[in-house]
Amino acid sequence: MAKLINYSYKFLIISVLVLSTIFTTGMTGKAATTTQYKTTADLNVRTGASTSYKVVFTLKKNTVVTKTGTKGTWFKIKSGSKTGYASSKYLAAVKKPATTTTTASTTVPSKTTYFYVTEPTGLTLRSGAGVTYKSLGLSIPFEAKLKILKEHKNKWIQVKYANKTGWINANSLYGFKSTTSFSTASTVNKSTTYLVLNDNYLNVRKLPNVAAPSIGKAVKGYTAKILRTSKNNWVEVQFSATEKGWISANTTNTTIVNKIDQVGNNTKGTLVGLKFVVDAGHGNSDSGAGGYDLKGNKVYEKTLNLKAAQAIKFAIENLGGTVLMTRNTDTFLTLPQRAAYAKNNGGNAFISVHHNSAGSSAAQGYETYYSDKTNSKEFAESIHNNVIDAIQEEYPEINDRKLKATDFYVIRYNSVFATLLELGFVSNPTELSRLNSTKFRTAVADGVVNGLLEYYGR
């Protein structure tokens, strides 16, 4: 009997110890666990687990916090040095990177490699390879050159900047890698000068070196104002409405002048050396506006646009200029295709031809549009003033509806000076009959070339 009691006692002691170990381990593991959560909305944090408790601080949406405990449907959280309770329905779990991820997924470049920042707003330096890691309070600026210390498989890289070592996103949207070391130092041009491409084509690059990615090509006749000049004699130009680029001036293919009328020899009174994109709006299934003339004939805007664009083309070419038409027939192009035409083909300026329409058949007159985003006001103003003069010389009754700023897609997202002409109203039978005549289109074309001659100082 004594042995049975002794065995029972030993079994009881062992069972208690095992259960205690399991319970303690489970509790310790739970207590030691901290989970990252992200707020799904602006969130009030309170002194207790209920809306009846006082708000101690507020978190912005997408703030990452640490959960340290649970009370019902409320979490006890920590944000920086502050703690409090927040409703769990406004907190989403953030997958925490494995502790071995950074070391197991990183490599050191076999050759010295640099990363050049091309993101205009700079890049945030973080403590780890991802956006969930905290910021080190430092933004690496545009055009910075950084030696890559380590590369993560998710395309983040470890670098050192201003005595701080951290990680940045090395996606090609924000910069590029190169084993070539070069300086990005440059100076802003104090006087106005222009780059002219005399022959062939040159790549336009993100930074002043052949190691930098190309953002497009400038072709023969391309002319642009120089914004900056680098130490290695590359020049920066406004290549598109949203993007600047660099072109090498270390070649006989380029000339730098202080007046655009120096583009070619004996160019006074001509448009020699200049290339223009003339865009006939609408086309094919996109007829644009339509109206009936005085004879009752239905006329579509797409047809008028093409005829007027062809008249402008002839007038420009007659003065030695080069013209690229976005369309020569009844075809359809998207707005992005039209807007990119000058960039893709090296044009100096872009002129889009349209005709207007209104609910009232009495509306009539000519107006011109430009976008402030492409610095085209002076260019469009020169075209407008000369076109209205030429039209009113033939038709004194024509209404001048003035120059207007707007952001039509084809002029807002263009790489060069751009303007859009609304030549008249197809909804007005009298005006439509006038618009659909050789005499009117000739007056418009004369006005356009006079405006170009004036603007380019020819």
Short mmCIF file of N, CA, C and O in Angstrom, two decimals, residues 14 22 72 82 103 118 174 200 220 238 241 245 296 302 324 379 382 401 406 408 415 421 430-431:
data_model
loop_
_atom_site.label_atom_id
_atom_site.label_comp_id
_atom_site.label_asym_id
_atom_site.label_seq_id
_atom_site.Cartn_x
_atom_site.Cartn_y
_atom_site.Cartn_z
N ILE A 14 5.13 14.43 -11.25
CA ILE A 14 5.61 14.51 -12.64
C ILE A 14 4.56 15.16 -13.52
O ILE A 14 4.86 16.02 -14.36
N ILE A 22 4.22 22.97 -19.85
CA ILE A 22 3.45 23.26 -21.05
C ILE A 22 2.74 24.59 -20.92
O ILE A 22 2.75 25.44 -21.81
N GLY A 72 -10.85 41.63 -25.27
CA GLY A 72 -12.08 41.55 -26.06
C GLY A 72 -11.76 41.79 -27.53
O GLY A 72 -10.90 41.12 -28.11
N LYS A 82 4.33 55.78 -27.41
CA LYS A 82 2.96 55.89 -26.91
C LYS A 82 2.26 54.53 -26.92
O LYS A 82 2.47 53.71 -27.82
N THR A 103 19.51 38.47 -44.51
CA THR A 103 20.82 37.86 -44.71
C THR A 103 20.79 36.76 -45.76
O THR A 103 21.70 36.63 -46.57
N THR A 118 17.22 58.80 -60.08
CA THR A 118 16.56 59.65 -61.09
C THR A 118 15.15 60.05 -60.66
O THR A 118 14.43 60.69 -61.43
N TYR A 174 12.97 54.46 -60.30
CA TYR A 174 13.58 55.44 -59.40
C TYR A 174 15.06 55.69 -59.66
O TYR A 174 15.66 56.57 -59.04
N ASN A 200 21.59 62.96 -88.43
CA ASN A 200 21.33 61.66 -87.80
C ASN A 200 20.41 61.80 -86.58
O ASN A 200 19.46 62.54 -86.59
N LYS A 220 17.39 64.61 -86.58
CA LYS A 220 17.87 65.77 -87.32
C LYS A 220 16.83 66.89 -87.33
O LYS A 220 15.67 66.67 -87.60
N GLN A 238 14.21 70.06 -71.92
CA GLN A 238 12.87 69.61 -71.55
C GLN A 238 12.38 68.73 -72.69
O GLN A 238 11.81 69.20 -73.67
N ALA A 241 6.69 66.88 -71.80
CA ALA A 241 5.99 67.75 -70.86
C ALA A 241 6.30 67.39 -69.42
O ALA A 241 6.23 68.22 -68.53
N GLY A 245 15.76 65.55 -70.07
CA GLY A 245 16.77 64.57 -70.47
C GLY A 245 18.06 65.25 -70.89
O GLY A 245 18.11 66.47 -71.05
N GLY A 296 -27.36 72.32 -97.12
CA GLY A 296 -27.96 71.15 -96.49
C GLY A 296 -27.07 69.94 -96.49
O GLY A 296 -27.51 68.84 -96.14
N LYS A 302 -13.87 65.66 -88.81
CA LYS A 302 -12.65 64.93 -89.17
C LYS A 302 -12.19 65.29 -90.58
O LYS A 302 -10.98 65.37 -90.86
N LEU A 324 5.57 66.74 -90.33
CA LEU A 324 5.16 65.36 -90.06
C LEU A 324 3.67 65.39 -89.73
O LEU A 324 3.25 66.11 -88.83
N PHE A 379 4.37 80.70 -77.77
CA PHE A 379 4.28 80.05 -79.09
C PHE A 379 2.83 80.12 -79.60
O PHE A 379 2.58 80.54 -80.74
N SER A 382 1.64 83.66 -80.64
CA SER A 382 2.15 84.09 -81.94
C SER A 382 1.30 83.48 -83.06
O SER A 382 0.95 84.17 -84.04
N ARG A 401 -12.21 84.79 -80.66
CA ARG A 401 -12.58 84.20 -79.37
C ARG A 401 -11.38 84.07 -78.43
O ARG A 401 -11.48 83.42 -77.38
N THR A 406 -5.80 75.75 -71.40
CA THR A 406 -6.54 74.56 -70.99
C THR A 406 -5.59 73.37 -71.05
O THR A 406 -4.44 73.50 -71.48
N PHE A 408 -6.11 70.20 -72.74
CA PHE A 408 -6.45 69.13 -73.67
C PHE A 408 -5.28 68.16 -73.74
O PHE A 408 -4.11 68.57 -73.75
N SER A 415 5.81 66.84 -75.81
CA SER A 415 7.22 67.03 -75.49
C SER A 415 7.76 68.36 -75.98
O SER A 415 8.89 68.72 -75.67
N LEU A 421 -5.79 74.49 -82.44
CA LEU A 421 -6.58 75.51 -83.13
C LEU A 421 -8.02 75.05 -83.29
O LEU A 421 -8.27 73.94 -83.78
N THR A 430 -23.69 79.00 -91.84
CA THR A 430 -22.97 80.02 -92.61
C THR A 430 -21.46 79.86 -92.42
O THR A 430 -20.69 79.88 -93.38
N GLU A 431 -21.06 79.66 -91.17
CA GLU A 431 -19.63 79.51 -90.90
C GLU A 431 -19.09 78.19 -91.46
O GLU A 431 -17.98 78.14 -91.99
#
